[in-house]
Amino acid sequence: MIDLSGKHAVVTGGSRGIGRAIVLRLATQGADVAFSYRGNQAAAQETAAAVEAIGRRALAVQGDVTDPAAAEAVVAAALAAFGSIDILVNNAGITRDDLIMRMSIDAWREVLETNLFGAFYTTKAVTRPMLRARSGRIVNITSVSGQAGQTGQANYSAAKAGLIGLTKATARELASRGITANAVAPGFVLTELTAGLPEALTAELVARTPLGRFGTVEEVAAAVAFLASDEAAFITGQVLAIDGGLVMM
């Protein structure tokens, strides 16, 4: 049984989709959760209310992870509210898909700044309090696109591959203080975005997945909760694929 009782977590991009599922799973396992959101205040309030209904404390902090000051602010708010941060989940991410020859410089920059730079900023912000505590769990949400590359996603694939490198460097750098850093790499997952895909494309993606279906946000969240727990104390620098066998490495 994964027990996160007494733990305090920060999740970036926690108001919707995979992020929301992670917030709720950590709370269900006993953690108090602070999460950032960029703009959808209604979704953030609903997620916070769901956490409180579970019986845990919730803190929704508005901010854009591409701003280092915003990353520091969510960490400072969590420390002020909870007193410590035991778990960081870097989940915030966007897509701006296009072929390389048509991709705008802005589309390239926005995805790298959100998906990779944002994770670095938040990791940097939690490092000092975790080092002082001599413990901590950092979990980064990467993607199969970062492992295998994806047509039309040069920006996203590059950012997610960079996140794997960041995970491994963080793991090596912080291991001596009992802090672990791991990544979860989802494949095709049922979210608001994938629900709108054309039927033919959905069928193709399912056919490419050995287990023959899309994953669920809850399955991704379960993997995150495991890596955030004491059960995973001897696991660091690893990438756990939650992809139905799509990428086998």
mmCIF file of C-alpha atoms in Angstrom:
data_model
loop_
_atom_site.group_PDB
_atom_site.id
_atom_site.type_symbol
_atom_site.label_atom_id
_atom_site.label_comp_id
_atom_site.label_asym_id
_atom_site.label_seq_id
_atom_site.Cartn_x
_atom_site.Cartn_y
_atom_site.Cartn_z
ATOM 1 C CA MET A 1 0.000 0.000 0.000
ATOM 2 C CA ILE A 2 1.463 3.349 -1.054
ATOM 3 C CA ASP A 3 1.312 5.637 1.971
ATOM 4 C CA LEU A 4 2.025 9.335 1.506
ATOM 5 C CA SER A 5 0.549 10.393 4.842
ATOM 6 C CA GLY A 6 2.248 13.496 6.182
ATOM 7 C CA LYS A 7 3.898 14.252 2.843
ATOM 8 C CA HIS A 8 3.640 17.575 1.031
ATOM 9 C CA ALA A 9 3.657 17.741 -2.763
ATOM 10 C CA VAL A 10 3.938 20.329 -5.513
ATOM 11 C CA VAL A 11 2.520 19.529 -8.957
ATOM 12 C CA THR A 12 2.920 21.910 -11.892
ATOM 13 C CA GLY A 13 0.028 22.137 -14.326
ATOM 14 C CA GLY A 14 -2.265 20.379 -11.883
ATOM 15 C CA SER A 15 -5.731 21.661 -12.722
ATOM 16 C CA ARG A 16 -6.630 19.429 -15.670
ATOM 17 C CA GLY A 17 -5.857 16.170 -17.462
ATOM 18 C CA ILE A 18 -2.907 14.104 -16.283
ATOM 19 C CA GLY A 19 -1.904 16.807 -13.796
ATOM 20 C CA ARG A 20 -5.299 16.762 -12.103
ATOM 21 C CA ALA A 21 -5.228 12.962 -11.881
ATOM 22 C CA ILE A 22 -1.789 13.146 -10.249
ATOM 23 C CA VAL A 23 -2.968 15.747 -7.729
ATOM 24 C CA LEU A 24 -5.972 13.613 -6.772
ATOM 25 C CA ARG A 25 -3.947 10.390 -6.563
ATOM 26 C CA LEU A 26 -1.325 11.936 -4.287
ATOM 27 C CA ALA A 27 -4.097 13.316 -2.081
ATOM 28 C CA THR A 28 -5.855 9.948 -2.011
ATOM 29 C CA GLN A 29 -2.614 8.370 -0.783
ATOM 30 C CA GLY A 30 -2.431 10.929 2.026
ATOM 31 C CA ALA A 31 -0.431 13.913 0.756
ATOM 32 C CA ASP A 32 -1.277 17.601 0.966
ATOM 33 C CA VAL A 33 -0.899 19.088 -2.515
ATOM 34 C CA ALA A 34 -0.025 22.506 -3.900
ATOM 35 C CA PHE A 35 -0.392 22.846 -7.639
ATOM 36 C CA SER A 36 0.178 25.524 -10.228
ATOM 37 C CA TYR A 37 -2.142 26.435 -13.068
ATOM 38 C CA ARG A 38 -1.715 28.920 -15.871
ATOM 39 C CA GLY A 39 -5.134 30.437 -16.506
ATOM 40 C CA ASN A 40 -8.196 28.240 -15.906
ATOM 41 C CA GLN A 41 -9.237 29.376 -12.449
ATOM 42 C CA ALA A 42 -12.525 27.435 -12.473
ATOM 43 C CA ALA A 43 -10.732 24.139 -13.169
ATOM 44 C CA ALA A 44 -8.164 24.934 -10.472
ATOM 45 C CA GLN A 45 -10.860 25.674 -7.894
ATOM 46 C CA GLU A 46 -12.691 22.454 -8.791
ATOM 47 C CA THR A 47 -9.498 20.404 -8.402
ATOM 48 C CA ALA A 48 -8.702 22.043 -5.064
ATOM 49 C CA ALA A 49 -12.229 21.311 -3.839
ATOM 50 C CA ALA A 50 -11.831 17.667 -4.895
ATOM 51 C CA VAL A 51 -8.618 17.380 -2.869
ATOM 52 C CA GLU A 52 -10.298 18.910 0.186
ATOM 53 C CA ALA A 53 -13.213 16.492 -0.222
ATOM 54 C CA ILE A 54 -10.674 13.687 0.135
ATOM 55 C CA GLY A 55 -9.649 15.242 3.440
ATOM 56 C CA ARG A 56 -6.307 16.711 2.416
ATOM 57 C CA ARG A 57 -5.107 20.295 2.161
ATOM 58 C CA ALA A 58 -4.978 21.881 -1.304
ATOM 59 C CA LEU A 59 -3.300 25.023 -2.551
ATOM 60 C CA ALA A 60 -3.888 26.333 -6.091
ATOM 61 C CA VAL A 61 -1.292 28.878 -7.254
ATOM 62 C CA GLN A 62 -1.715 30.775 -10.515
ATOM 63 C CA GLY A 63 1.471 31.202 -12.503
ATOM 64 C CA ASP A 64 3.251 30.462 -15.771
ATOM 65 C CA VAL A 65 6.120 27.976 -15.352
ATOM 66 C CA THR A 66 8.070 29.728 -18.104
ATOM 67 C CA ASP A 67 8.666 32.521 -15.574
ATOM 68 C CA PRO A 68 11.367 31.585 -13.033
ATOM 69 C CA ALA A 69 9.739 33.908 -10.491
ATOM 70 C CA ALA A 70 6.445 32.015 -10.838
ATOM 71 C CA ALA A 71 8.207 28.703 -10.209
ATOM 72 C CA GLU A 72 9.788 30.157 -7.091
ATOM 73 C CA ALA A 73 6.410 31.544 -6.012
ATOM 74 C CA VAL A 74 4.592 28.199 -6.106
ATOM 75 C CA VAL A 75 7.394 26.584 -4.111
ATOM 76 C CA ALA A 76 7.407 29.466 -1.605
ATOM 77 C CA ALA A 77 3.624 29.250 -1.246
ATOM 78 C CA ALA A 78 3.804 25.503 -0.605
ATOM 79 C CA LEU A 79 6.551 25.959 1.980
ATOM 80 C CA ALA A 80 4.560 28.676 3.720
ATOM 81 C CA ALA A 81 1.409 26.560 3.799
ATOM 82 C CA PHE A 82 2.886 23.131 4.547
ATOM 83 C CA GLY A 83 6.303 23.784 6.077
ATOM 84 C CA SER A 84 8.145 21.406 3.751
ATOM 85 C CA ILE A 85 8.091 19.912 0.250
ATOM 86 C CA ASP A 86 8.653 16.178 -0.021
ATOM 87 C CA ILE A 87 7.467 15.622 -3.599
ATOM 88 C CA LEU A 88 7.773 17.625 -6.810
ATOM 89 C CA VAL A 89 5.997 16.551 -9.991
ATOM 90 C CA ASN A 90 6.924 18.534 -13.099
ATOM 91 C CA ASN A 91 3.863 17.986 -15.270
ATOM 92 C CA ALA A 92 3.138 21.338 -16.953
ATOM 93 C CA GLY A 93 3.389 21.044 -20.717
ATOM 94 C CA ILE A 94 2.014 22.279 -24.033
ATOM 95 C CA THR A 95 2.114 21.239 -27.680
ATOM 96 C CA ARG A 96 2.522 23.382 -30.783
ATOM 97 C CA ASP A 97 2.756 20.689 -33.459
ATOM 98 C CA ASP A 98 3.967 21.326 -37.003
ATOM 99 C CA LEU A 99 6.501 20.005 -39.482
ATOM 100 C CA ILE A 100 10.012 21.385 -39.005
ATOM 101 C CA MET A 101 9.995 23.357 -42.253
ATOM 102 C CA ARG A 102 6.753 25.088 -41.245
ATOM 103 C CA MET A 103 7.326 25.395 -37.491
ATOM 104 C CA SER A 104 7.561 28.969 -36.290
ATOM 105 C CA ILE A 105 10.377 30.071 -34.038
ATOM 106 C CA ASP A 106 7.760 31.062 -31.471
ATOM 107 C CA ALA A 107 6.224 27.560 -31.524
ATOM 108 C CA TRP A 108 9.672 26.054 -30.982
ATOM 109 C CA ARG A 109 10.507 28.451 -28.147
ATOM 110 C CA GLU A 110 7.149 28.230 -26.331
ATOM 111 C CA VAL A 111 7.254 24.435 -26.088
ATOM 112 C CA LEU A 112 10.881 24.310 -24.927
ATOM 113 C CA GLU A 113 10.306 27.081 -22.388
ATOM 114 C CA THR A 114 7.199 25.451 -20.922
ATOM 115 C CA ASN A 115 8.072 21.751 -21.046
ATOM 116 C CA LEU A 116 11.815 21.871 -20.320
ATOM 117 C CA PHE A 117 12.807 25.265 -18.929
ATOM 118 C CA GLY A 118 9.775 25.262 -16.611
ATOM 119 C CA ALA A 119 10.772 21.908 -15.135
ATOM 120 C CA PHE A 120 14.302 23.204 -14.537
ATOM 121 C CA TYR A 121 13.037 26.358 -12.820
ATOM 122 C CA THR A 122 10.802 24.426 -10.418
ATOM 123 C CA THR A 123 13.436 21.768 -9.744
ATOM 124 C CA LYS A 124 15.952 24.523 -8.970
ATOM 125 C CA ALA A 125 13.458 26.128 -6.583
ATOM 126 C CA VAL A 126 12.866 22.937 -4.542
ATOM 127 C CA THR A 127 16.492 21.820 -4.469
ATOM 128 C CA ARG A 128 17.599 23.877 -1.476
ATOM 129 C CA PRO A 129 14.715 22.886 0.868
ATOM 130 C CA MET A 130 15.041 19.229 -0.167
ATOM 131 C CA LEU A 131 18.812 19.309 0.408
ATOM 132 C CA ARG A 132 18.247 20.737 3.884
ATOM 133 C CA ALA A 133 15.725 17.989 4.613
ATOM 134 C CA ARG A 134 18.089 15.360 3.145
ATOM 135 C CA SER A 135 15.162 13.725 1.354
ATOM 136 C CA GLY A 136 12.790 14.288 -1.535
ATOM 137 C CA ARG A 137 11.148 12.792 -4.588
ATOM 138 C CA ILE A 138 11.202 14.504 -7.990
ATOM 139 C CA VAL A 139 9.108 13.009 -10.794
ATOM 140 C CA ASN A 140 9.168 14.501 -14.297
ATOM 141 C CA ILE A 141 6.440 13.787 -16.844
ATOM 142 C CA THR A 142 8.195 13.143 -20.136
ATOM 143 C CA SER A 143 6.704 11.257 -23.117
ATOM 144 C CA VAL A 144 7.268 8.471 -25.606
ATOM 145 C CA SER A 145 7.874 11.375 -28.017
ATOM 146 C CA GLY A 146 11.021 12.145 -26.050
ATOM 147 C CA GLN A 147 12.177 8.546 -26.322
ATOM 148 C CA ALA A 148 11.405 7.781 -29.961
ATOM 149 C CA GLY A 149 10.713 11.130 -31.637
ATOM 150 C CA GLN A 150 7.474 11.981 -33.385
ATOM 151 C CA THR A 151 6.733 13.449 -36.787
ATOM 152 C CA GLY A 152 5.430 16.993 -36.460
ATOM 153 C CA GLN A 153 6.688 17.291 -32.896
ATOM 154 C CA ALA A 154 10.303 18.382 -33.179
ATOM 155 C CA ASN A 155 9.778 20.946 -30.434
ATOM 156 C CA TYR A 156 7.848 18.607 -28.120
ATOM 157 C CA SER A 157 10.166 15.634 -28.737
ATOM 158 C CA ALA A 158 13.237 17.777 -28.113
ATOM 159 C CA ALA A 159 11.773 19.184 -24.894
ATOM 160 C CA LYS A 160 10.736 15.772 -23.586
ATOM 161 C CA ALA A 161 14.086 14.211 -24.506
ATOM 162 C CA GLY A 162 15.769 17.098 -22.702
ATOM 163 C CA LEU A 163 13.600 16.369 -19.681
ATOM 164 C CA ILE A 164 14.989 12.823 -19.579
ATOM 165 C CA GLY A 165 18.511 14.259 -19.546
ATOM 166 C CA LEU A 166 17.524 16.718 -16.814
ATOM 167 C CA THR A 167 16.076 13.831 -14.782
ATOM 168 C CA LYS A 168 19.282 11.812 -14.959
ATOM 169 C CA ALA A 169 21.524 14.791 -14.160
ATOM 170 C CA THR A 170 19.302 15.721 -11.206
ATOM 171 C CA ALA A 171 19.373 12.129 -9.957
ATOM 172 C CA ARG A 172 23.184 12.040 -9.972
ATOM 173 C CA GLU A 173 23.542 15.473 -8.417
ATOM 174 C CA LEU A 174 21.132 14.991 -5.509
ATOM 175 C CA ALA A 175 21.510 11.284 -4.713
ATOM 176 C CA SER A 176 24.023 11.841 -1.909
ATOM 177 C CA ARG A 177 21.314 13.661 0.080
ATOM 178 C CA GLY A 178 18.715 10.916 -0.322
ATOM 179 C CA ILE A 179 16.784 12.730 -3.055
ATOM 180 C CA THR A 180 15.569 10.687 -6.027
ATOM 181 C CA ALA A 181 14.640 11.921 -9.504
ATOM 182 C CA ASN A 182 12.752 9.795 -12.003
ATOM 183 C CA ALA A 183 10.600 10.289 -15.085
ATOM 184 C CA VAL A 184 7.331 8.824 -16.294
ATOM 185 C CA ALA A 185 6.835 8.525 -20.059
ATOM 186 C CA PRO A 186 3.163 8.224 -21.025
ATOM 187 C CA GLY A 187 2.161 6.906 -24.418
ATOM 188 C CA PHE A 188 -1.259 7.615 -25.901
ATOM 189 C CA VAL A 189 -3.531 8.540 -23.004
ATOM 190 C CA LEU A 190 -7.231 9.386 -22.910
ATOM 191 C CA THR A 191 -7.500 13.120 -22.199
ATOM 192 C CA GLU A 192 -9.561 16.058 -23.449
ATOM 193 C CA LEU A 193 -7.015 16.475 -26.258
ATOM 194 C CA THR A 194 -6.984 12.881 -27.493
ATOM 195 C CA ALA A 195 -10.766 12.568 -27.158
ATOM 196 C CA GLY A 196 -11.078 14.905 -30.132
ATOM 197 C CA LEU A 197 -8.802 12.946 -32.485
ATOM 198 C CA PRO A 198 -10.288 11.670 -35.754
ATOM 199 C CA GLU A 199 -11.578 8.099 -35.520
ATOM 200 C CA ALA A 200 -9.146 6.811 -38.142
ATOM 201 C CA LEU A 201 -6.154 8.267 -36.305
ATOM 202 C CA THR A 202 -7.353 6.853 -32.994
ATOM 203 C CA ALA A 203 -7.628 3.405 -34.580
ATOM 204 C CA GLU A 204 -4.106 3.722 -35.983
ATOM 205 C CA LEU A 205 -2.654 4.712 -32.607
ATOM 206 C CA VAL A 206 -4.414 1.835 -30.871
ATOM 207 C CA ALA A 207 -3.073 -0.567 -33.522
ATOM 208 C CA ARG A 208 0.488 0.664 -32.871
ATOM 209 C CA THR A 209 0.129 -0.008 -29.123
ATOM 210 C CA PRO A 210 0.795 -3.680 -28.257
ATOM 211 C CA LEU A 211 -1.778 -3.709 -25.437
ATOM 212 C CA GLY A 212 -4.341 -2.464 -27.948
ATOM 213 C CA ARG A 213 -5.809 0.550 -26.154
ATOM 214 C CA PHE A 214 -5.123 4.047 -24.891
ATOM 215 C CA GLY A 215 -3.923 4.453 -21.326
ATOM 216 C CA THR A 216 -5.810 6.398 -18.680
ATOM 217 C CA VAL A 217 -4.718 9.411 -16.658
ATOM 218 C CA GLU A 218 -5.237 7.331 -13.534
ATOM 219 C CA GLU A 219 -2.670 4.780 -14.731
ATOM 220 C CA VAL A 220 -0.111 7.536 -15.204
ATOM 221 C CA ALA A 221 -0.948 8.974 -11.787
ATOM 222 C CA ALA A 222 -0.509 5.568 -10.131
ATOM 223 C CA ALA A 223 3.043 5.331 -11.491
ATOM 224 C CA VAL A 224 3.819 8.820 -10.215
ATOM 225 C CA ALA A 225 2.475 7.980 -6.751
ATOM 226 C CA PHE A 226 4.712 4.899 -6.623
ATOM 227 C CA LEU A 227 7.847 6.840 -7.598
ATOM 228 C CA ALA A 228 6.934 9.516 -5.039
ATOM 229 C CA SER A 229 6.648 6.972 -2.225
ATOM 230 C CA ASP A 230 9.080 5.257 0.122
ATOM 231 C CA GLU A 231 8.452 2.071 -1.856
ATOM 232 C CA ALA A 232 10.646 3.566 -4.602
ATOM 233 C CA ALA A 233 13.456 4.744 -2.312
ATOM 234 C CA PHE A 234 16.133 2.788 -4.229
ATOM 235 C CA ILE A 235 14.997 3.893 -7.699
ATOM 236 C CA THR A 236 16.556 6.987 -9.247
ATOM 237 C CA GLY A 237 17.522 8.254 -12.683
ATOM 238 C CA GLN A 238 15.001 5.963 -14.374
ATOM 239 C CA VAL A 239 12.333 6.448 -17.049
ATOM 240 C CA LEU A 240 9.176 4.409 -16.471
ATOM 241 C CA ALA A 241 7.123 4.026 -19.651
ATOM 242 C CA ILE A 242 3.345 3.975 -19.184
ATOM 243 C CA ASP A 243 2.613 3.287 -22.831
ATOM 244 C CA GLY A 244 1.098 -0.158 -23.346
ATOM 245 C CA GLY A 245 4.352 -1.390 -24.866
ATOM 246 C CA LEU A 246 4.553 1.306 -27.551
ATOM 247 C CA VAL A 247 8.257 2.005 -26.989
ATOM 248 C CA MET A 248 10.355 -0.905 -25.780
ATOM 249 C CA MET A 249 13.921 0.032 -24.878
#
